[in-house]
Coordinates of C-alpha atoms in Angstrom, one line a residue:
X727 CA -29.1 56.2 -36.3
X728 CA -30.5 58.1 -33.3
X729 CA -27.6 60.6 -33.6
X730 CA -28.6 61.2 -37.3
X731 CA -32.2 61.8 -36.3
X732 CA -31.1 64.2 -33.6
X733 CA -29.0 66.2 -36.0
X734 CA -31.9 66.3 -38.5
X735 CA -34.2 67.6 -35.8
X736 CA -31.7 70.4 -35.1
X737 CA -31.3 71.2 -38.8
X738 CA -35.1 71.4 -39.2
X739 CA -35.4 73.5 -36.1
X740 CA -32.7 75.8 -37.4
X741 CA -34.4 76.2 -40.8
X742 CA -37.7 76.9 -39.0
X743 CA -36.4 79.3 -36.5
X744 CA -33.7 80.9 -38.7
X745 CA -36.1 83.3 -40.6
X746 CA -37.4 84.6 -37.3
X747 CA -33.9 85.9 -36.5
X748 CA -33.1 86.8 -40.1
X749 CA -32.4 90.4 -39.2
X750 CA -30.3 89.5 -36.2
X751 CA -28.3 86.5 -37.4
X752 CA -25.0 88.2 -38.1
X753 CA -22.5 86.9 -40.7
X754 CA -19.4 84.7 -40.9
X755 CA -16.3 85.4 -43.1
X756 CA -13.9 82.7 -44.0
X757 CA -10.9 84.2 -45.8
X758 CA -8.1 82.3 -47.6
X759 CA -5.3 83.4 -49.9
X760 CA -7.5 83.4 -53.0
X761 CA -11.0 83.3 -51.8
X762 CA -13.3 85.0 -49.3
X763 CA -16.3 83.1 -48.2
X764 CA -19.1 85.0 -46.5
X765 CA -22.3 83.4 -45.1
X766 CA -24.8 83.8 -42.4
X767 CA -24.5 82.0 -39.1
X768 CA -27.7 80.1 -39.9
X769 CA -26.2 78.9 -43.2
X770 CA -23.0 77.8 -41.4
X771 CA -25.0 75.8 -38.9
X772 CA -26.9 74.1 -41.7
X773 CA -23.6 73.2 -43.5
X774 CA -22.0 71.8 -40.3
X775 CA -25.1 69.8 -39.5
X776 CA -25.1 68.3 -43.1
X777 CA -21.4 67.5 -42.7
X778 CA -22.0 65.6 -39.5
X779 CA -24.9 63.7 -41.2
X780 CA -22.6 62.7 -44.0
X781 CA -19.9 61.6 -41.6
X782 CA -22.4 59.5 -39.6
X783 CA -23.7 57.9 -42.8
X784 CA -20.1 57.0 -43.9
X785 CA -19.4 55.5 -40.5
X786 CA -22.6 53.4 -40.6
X787 CA -21.7 52.1 -44.1
X788 CA -18.2 51.2 -43.1
X789 CA -19.4 49.4 -39.9
X790 CA -21.9 47.4 -41.9
X791 CA -19.2 46.4 -44.4
X792 CA -16.7 45.3 -41.8
X793 CA -19.4 43.5 -39.8
X794 CA -20.4 41.6 -42.9
X795 CA -16.7 40.7 -43.5
X796 CA -16.3 39.4 -39.9
X797 CA -19.5 37.3 -40.3
X798 CA -18.2 36.0 -43.6
X799 CA -14.9 35.1 -42.0
X800 CA -16.7 33.4 -39.1
X801 CA -18.8 31.4 -41.6
X802 CA -15.7 30.1 -43.3
X803 CA -14.0 29.3 -40.0
X804 CA -17.1 27.5 -38.8
X805 CA -17.3 25.5 -42.0
X806 CA -13.7 24.4 -41.6
X807 CA -14.4 23.4 -38.0
X808 CA -17.4 21.3 -39.0
X809 CA -15.4 19.7 -41.7
X810 CA -12.5 18.9 -39.2
X811 CA -15.0 17.2 -36.9
X812 CA -16.3 15.0 -39.7
X813 CA -12.8 14.1 -40.8
X814 CA -11.7 13.3 -37.3
X815 CA -14.7 11.0 -36.8
X816 CA -13.9 9.3 -40.2
X817 CA -10.3 8.9 -39.1
X818 CA -11.4 7.1 -35.9
X819 CA -13.3 4.6 -38.1
X820 CA -10.3 4.1 -40.4
X821 CA -8.1 3.6 -37.3
X822 CA -10.4 0.7 -36.2
X823 CA -10.0 -0.7 -39.7
X824 CA -6.2 -0.4 -39.5
X825 CA -6.0 1.9 -42.6
X826 CA -3.3 4.1 -41.2
X827 CA -2.7 6.0 -44.5
X828 CA -6.3 7.3 -44.4
X829 CA -6.0 7.9 -40.7
X830 CA -3.0 10.2 -41.3
X831 CA -4.7 12.1 -44.2
X832 CA -8.0 12.6 -42.5
X833 CA -6.5 13.8 -39.2
X834 CA -4.2 16.4 -40.8
X835 CA -6.8 18.0 -43.0
X836 CA -8.1 21.1 -41.3
X837 CA -6.3 19.8 -38.1
X838 CA -5.7 23.4 -36.9
X839 CA -9.5 23.9 -36.8
X840 CA -10.3 20.6 -34.9
X841 CA -11.7 20.7 -31.4
X842 CA -8.4 19.2 -30.1
X843 CA -5.7 20.0 -32.7
X844 CA -2.9 18.6 -30.5
X845 CA -4.7 15.2 -30.4
X846 CA -5.1 15.2 -34.2
X847 CA -1.4 15.8 -34.7
X848 CA -0.3 13.2 -32.1
X849 CA -2.6 10.5 -33.6
X850 CA -1.4 11.5 -37.1
X851 CA 2.2 11.0 -35.9
X852 CA 1.4 7.5 -34.6
X853 CA -0.3 6.7 -37.9
X854 CA 2.7 8.0 -39.8
X855 CA 4.9 5.7 -37.7
X856 CA 2.8 2.7 -38.8
X857 CA 3.4 3.9 -42.4
X858 CA 7.2 4.3 -41.8
X859 CA 7.2 8.0 -42.5
X860 CA 9.9 9.4 -40.2
X861 CA 9.9 12.9 -41.6
X862 CA 6.2 13.4 -41.3
X863 CA 6.3 12.0 -37.7
X864 CA 8.8 14.7 -36.8
X865 CA 6.6 17.4 -38.5
X866 CA 3.5 16.3 -36.7
X867 CA 5.2 16.2 -33.3
X868 CA 6.7 19.6 -33.9
X869 CA 3.3 21.1 -34.8
X870 CA 1.7 19.4 -31.8
X871 CA 4.4 20.8 -29.5
X872 CA 3.7 24.3 -30.8
X873 CA 0.0 24.0 -30.2
X874 CA 0.4 22.4 -26.8
X875 CA 2.2 25.4 -25.4
X876 CA 3.0 24.6 -21.7
X877 CA 1.3 21.2 -21.6
X878 CA 4.0 19.2 -23.3
X879 CA 3.4 15.9 -21.5
X880 CA 1.1 14.3 -24.2
X881 CA 3.7 15.2 -26.9
X882 CA 6.6 13.8 -24.9
X883 CA 4.7 10.5 -24.2
X884 CA 3.8 10.1 -27.8
X885 CA 7.4 10.7 -28.9
X886 CA 8.7 8.1 -26.5
X887 CA 6.0 5.6 -27.6
X888 CA 6.9 6.1 -31.2
X889 CA 10.7 5.7 -30.5
X890 CA 10.0 2.4 -28.8
X891 CA 8.0 1.2 -31.7
X892 CA 10.8 2.2 -34.1
X893 CA 13.4 0.4 -32.0
X894 CA 15.1 3.6 -30.9
X895 CA 15.5 2.3 -27.4
X896 CA 18.2 4.5 -26.1
X897 CA 16.5 7.7 -27.3
X898 CA 13.3 6.4 -25.7
X899 CA 15.1 5.8 -22.4
X900 CA 16.6 9.3 -22.5
X901 CA 13.2 10.8 -23.1
X902 CA 11.5 8.8 -20.4
X903 CA 14.1 9.7 -17.8
X904 CA 13.2 13.4 -18.5
X905 CA 9.5 12.8 -18.3
X906 CA 9.8 10.9 -15.0
X907 CA 11.2 14.1 -13.5
X908 CA 7.9 15.9 -14.2
X909 CA 5.4 13.0 -13.9
X910 CA 7.0 10.3 -11.7
X911 CA 3.6 8.6 -11.1
X912 CA 1.9 8.9 -14.4
X913 CA 0.7 5.3 -15.4
X914 CA 1.6 5.6 -19.1
X915 CA 5.0 7.1 -18.3
X916 CA 5.7 4.3 -15.9
X917 CA 4.7 1.7 -18.5
X918 CA 6.9 3.2 -21.2
X919 CA 9.8 3.5 -18.7
X920 CA 9.5 -0.2 -17.9
X921 CA 9.7 -1.0 -21.6
X922 CA 12.6 1.3 -22.2
X923 CA 14.6 0.0 -19.2
X924 CA 14.1 -3.6 -20.2
X925 CA 15.2 -2.9 -23.7
X926 CA 18.4 -1.0 -22.7
X927 CA 19.5 -3.1 -19.7
X928 CA 18.4 -0.4 -17.2
X929 CA 17.5 -3.0 -14.6
X930 CA 18.5 -0.9 -11.5
X931 CA 16.3 1.9 -12.8
X932 CA 13.4 -0.6 -13.4
X933 CA 13.7 -1.8 -9.8
X934 CA 13.6 1.9 -8.7
X935 CA 10.2 2.5 -10.4
X936 CA 8.6 -0.8 -9.4
X937 CA 7.1 0.6 -6.2
X938 CA 5.4 3.4 -8.3
X939 CA 4.2 0.8 -10.8
X940 CA 2.7 -1.2 -7.9
X941 CA 1.0 1.9 -6.4
X942 CA -0.4 2.8 -9.8
X943 CA -1.8 -0.8 -10.0
X944 CA -0.6 -1.3 -13.6
X945 CA -0.2 -5.0 -13.2
X946 CA -1.2 -7.9 -10.9
X947 CA 1.1 -9.3 -8.2
X948 CA 2.3 -12.2 -10.5
X949 CA 3.3 -9.8 -13.3
X950 CA 5.0 -7.5 -10.8
X951 CA 7.0 -10.5 -9.4
X952 CA 7.9 -11.5 -12.9
X953 CA 9.2 -8.0 -13.6
X954 CA 11.2 -7.9 -10.4
X955 CA 12.8 -11.3 -11.1
X956 CA 13.5 -10.2 -14.7
X957 CA 15.3 -7.1 -13.4
X958 CA 17.4 -9.1 -10.9
X959 CA 18.3 -11.7 -13.5
X960 CA 19.4 -8.9 -15.8
X961 CA 21.7 -7.6 -13.0
X962 CA 23.0 -11.1 -12.5
X963 CA 23.9 -11.2 -16.2
X964 CA 25.7 -7.9 -15.9
X965 CA 27.6 -9.0 -12.8
X966 CA 28.6 -12.3 -14.4
X967 CA 29.6 -10.5 -17.6
X968 CA 31.8 -8.0 -15.7
X969 CA 33.4 -10.2 -13.1
X970 CA 32.6 -13.8 -13.8
X971 CA 31.9 -16.1 -10.9
X972 CA 33.6 -13.8 -8.4
X973 CA 31.7 -10.8 -9.6
X974 CA 28.4 -12.7 -9.4
X975 CA 29.2 -13.9 -5.9
X976 CA 30.1 -10.4 -4.7
X977 CA 27.0 -8.9 -6.3
X978 CA 24.9 -11.5 -4.5
X979 CA 26.5 -10.7 -1.1
X980 CA 25.7 -7.0 -1.6
X981 CA 22.0 -7.7 -2.0
X982 CA 19.7 -7.2 1.0
X983 CA 18.5 -10.3 2.9
X984 CA 15.0 -10.2 1.4
X985 CA 16.5 -10.6 -2.1
X986 CA 18.9 -13.4 -1.0
X987 CA 16.0 -15.3 0.5
X988 CA 14.0 -15.1 -2.7
X989 CA 13.5 -18.7 -3.9
X990 CA 13.1 -17.8 -7.6
X991 CA 16.3 -15.8 -7.5
X992 CA 18.2 -18.6 -5.8
X993 CA 17.3 -20.9 -8.7
X994 CA 18.5 -18.3 -11.2
X995 CA 21.7 -17.7 -9.3
X996 CA 22.5 -21.4 -9.2
X997 CA 21.9 -21.6 -13.0
X998 CA 24.3 -18.6 -13.5
X999 CA 27.0 -20.2 -11.4
X1000 CA 26.7 -23.4 -13.5
X1001 CA 27.1 -21.1 -16.6
X1002 CA 30.3 -19.7 -14.9
X1003 CA 31.5 -23.3 -14.4
X1004 CA 31.4 -22.7 -10.6
X1005 CA 29.8 -26.0 -9.8
X1006 CA 30.7 -26.0 -6.2
X1007 CA 28.8 -22.7 -5.5
X1008 CA 25.8 -23.9 -7.6
X1009 CA 25.6 -27.2 -5.8
X1010 CA 25.6 -25.5 -2.4
X1011 CA 22.8 -23.1 -3.5
X1012 CA 20.7 -26.0 -4.9
X1013 CA 21.1 -28.1 -1.7
X1014 CA 20.4 -25.2 0.6
X1015 CA 17.3 -24.2 -1.4
X1016 CA 15.9 -27.7 -1.5
X1017 CA 16.2 -28.0 2.3
X1018 CA 13.9 -25.0 2.6
X1019 CA 11.5 -25.6 -0.3
X1020 CA 11.1 -28.4 -2.9
X1021 CA 11.1 -27.2 -6.5
X1022 CA 11.3 -29.2 -9.7
X1023 CA 13.4 -26.4 -11.2
X1024 CA 16.2 -27.1 -8.7
X1025 CA 16.0 -30.8 -9.5
X1026 CA 16.4 -30.1 -13.2
X1027 CA 19.6 -28.2 -12.5
X1028 CA 21.3 -31.1 -10.9
X1029 CA 22.3 -33.0 -14.1
X1030 CA 23.9 -29.8 -15.4
X1031 CA 26.4 -29.9 -12.5
X1032 CA 29.8 -31.3 -13.2
X1033 CA 30.5 -31.9 -9.5
X1034 CA 33.5 -33.8 -8.2
X1035 CA 31.3 -34.7 -5.2
X1036 CA 27.9 -36.0 -6.3
X1037 CA 27.1 -38.0 -3.2
X1038 CA 25.4 -35.1 -1.4
X1039 CA 23.2 -34.6 -4.5
X1040 CA 22.3 -38.3 -4.6
X1041 CA 21.6 -38.3 -0.9
X1042 CA 19.3 -35.3 -1.2
X1043 CA 17.4 -36.9 -4.2
X1044 CA 16.8 -40.1 -2.1
X1045 CA 15.5 -38.0 0.7
X1046 CA 13.2 -36.2 -1.7
X1047 CA 12.0 -39.5 -3.1
X1048 CA 11.2 -40.7 0.5
X1049 CA 9.3 -37.4 1.2
X1050 CA 7.5 -36.8 -2.1
X1051 CA 7.4 -40.2 -3.6
X1052 CA 9.1 -41.9 -6.5
X1053 CA 8.3 -39.4 -9.2
X1054 CA 9.6 -39.7 -12.9
X1055 CA 11.6 -36.5 -12.5
X1056 CA 13.4 -37.6 -9.3
X1057 CA 14.1 -41.1 -10.7
X1058 CA 15.4 -39.7 -14.0
X1059 CA 17.6 -37.1 -12.3
X1060 CA 19.0 -39.7 -9.9
X1061 CA 19.7 -42.0 -12.8
X1062 CA 21.7 -39.3 -14.6
X1063 CA 23.8 -38.5 -11.5
X1064 CA 24.5 -42.2 -11.0
X1065 CA 25.6 -42.4 -14.6
X1066 CA 28.1 -39.6 -14.1
X1067 CA 30.2 -41.6 -11.8
X1068 CA 29.7 -45.1 -13.4
X1069 CA 26.9 -46.6 -11.2
X1070 CA 25.4 -48.3 -14.3
X1071 CA 23.4 -50.9 -12.5
X1072 CA 21.7 -48.5 -10.1
X1073 CA 21.2 -46.0 -12.9
X1074 CA 19.5 -48.6 -15.0
X1075 CA 17.2 -49.5 -12.2
X1076 CA 15.9 -46.0 -11.5
X1077 CA 15.7 -45.1 -15.2
X1078 CA 13.5 -48.2 -15.8
X1079 CA 11.3 -47.0 -12.9
X1080 CA 11.1 -43.5 -14.4
X1081 CA 10.0 -44.9 -17.8
X1082 CA 7.3 -47.1 -16.3
X1083 CA 5.9 -44.0 -14.7
X1084 CA 6.3 -41.7 -17.7
X1085 CA 7.6 -42.8 -21.1
X1086 CA 10.2 -40.2 -22.2
X1087 CA 12.4 -40.2 -25.3
X1088 CA 15.4 -38.7 -23.3
X1089 CA 15.1 -41.4 -20.6
X1090 CA 15.0 -44.1 -23.2
X1091 CA 18.3 -42.8 -24.6
X1092 CA 19.9 -42.8 -21.2
X1093 CA 18.6 -46.2 -20.4
X1094 CA 20.1 -47.5 -23.7
X1095 CA 23.5 -46.1 -22.7
X1096 CA 23.3 -48.0 -19.4
X1097 CA 22.5 -51.2 -21.2
X1098 CA 25.5 -50.6 -23.4
X1099 CA 27.7 -50.2 -20.4
X1100 CA 26.3 -53.4 -18.9
X1101 CA 27.0 -55.3 -22.2
X1102 CA 23.3 -55.8 -23.1
X1103 CA 23.3 -54.6 -26.8
X1104 CA 19.9 -56.1 -27.6
X1105 CA 18.2 -54.3 -24.8
X1106 CA 20.0 -51.1 -25.7
X1107 CA 18.8 -51.3 -29.3
X1108 CA 15.3 -52.0 -28.1
X1109 CA 15.4 -48.9 -25.9
X1110 CA 16.6 -46.8 -28.7
X1111 CA 13.8 -48.1 -31.0
X1112 CA 11.2 -47.4 -28.4
X1113 CA 12.6 -43.9 -27.8
X1114 CA 12.6 -43.2 -31.5
X1115 CA 9.0 -44.4 -31.9
X1116 CA 8.0 -42.2 -29.0
X1117 CA 9.7 -39.2 -30.6
X1118 CA 8.0 -39.9 -34.0
X1119 CA 4.7 -40.4 -32.3

């Protein structure tokens, strides 16, 4: 606008001063093929000034038009952003209600205009998973990956979480292996890796990440120990499956001393040797472990043994009775071992003692068998009736 006023001032000055120099203004000749245009210098100056004014006016009008268009566009974009915020808030409420269909719809409307469009698409993918919509899951994850640009970690984590929820365990394990290369200490990545390894039998990999899980403080000490035991038991199963008793024995020898001295793992190992029908190895482990630490789980394994030499077990049980008292479990276990090699009178005595301390349907059945062997059918029938009544009760 200032330029227009400046040109007008020049034009007015030219008109005012022009007549003064009327006799000395000279002339201008513009010649074309068909026309000759002749005018004074003053007239040419006026025409040029007017032309500049017209051009400036056109420029001003165009600038106003385009500025209005940009403002209009910004208004529409702002309106979509406001709507996206409202829909995202509504989606969170529906998520709390468990209405995943509405969650998916609300999150994807105007998702590109949301404050965090990647988050909208990832949450929509998880909602679609709850609805069983595989194709839409892939669509949302693809769109989120496009918008995430270089920060693909949230997308990868969501993809693995959905794969686990859908039972695609091997795909999830493949995905989590790749994520661990980039984020080996990320808490959620470690949690997902733990699930994927347990589901696919990746017990060695689980043991590898347990130190990171411990540093990340994902679980308390008891849960960590349970996971560690679970991993080693899985490795035992694999060794037993691949090589039977010999494979299991060799695997155990290859473990570090700290693992071989783990009491819980010794119990599991004895149970695995019993499953392999290697009763000699199992009996040795049970007896050695009991000498170091009393554990009722070891006592309960004894009746499972089909040992050709039960005397050491009976001797150990009597030592435990002397040390820990005549408990129902110790008496019941001793009675079962005595029954295995025909010591019916002694078995009857300790089983009666066990029932006095703690009535148990299984012990009643065992006691009835001893009475049968001792030719006391009435007492045997009575024990069975009492055991049945206890079971019904």
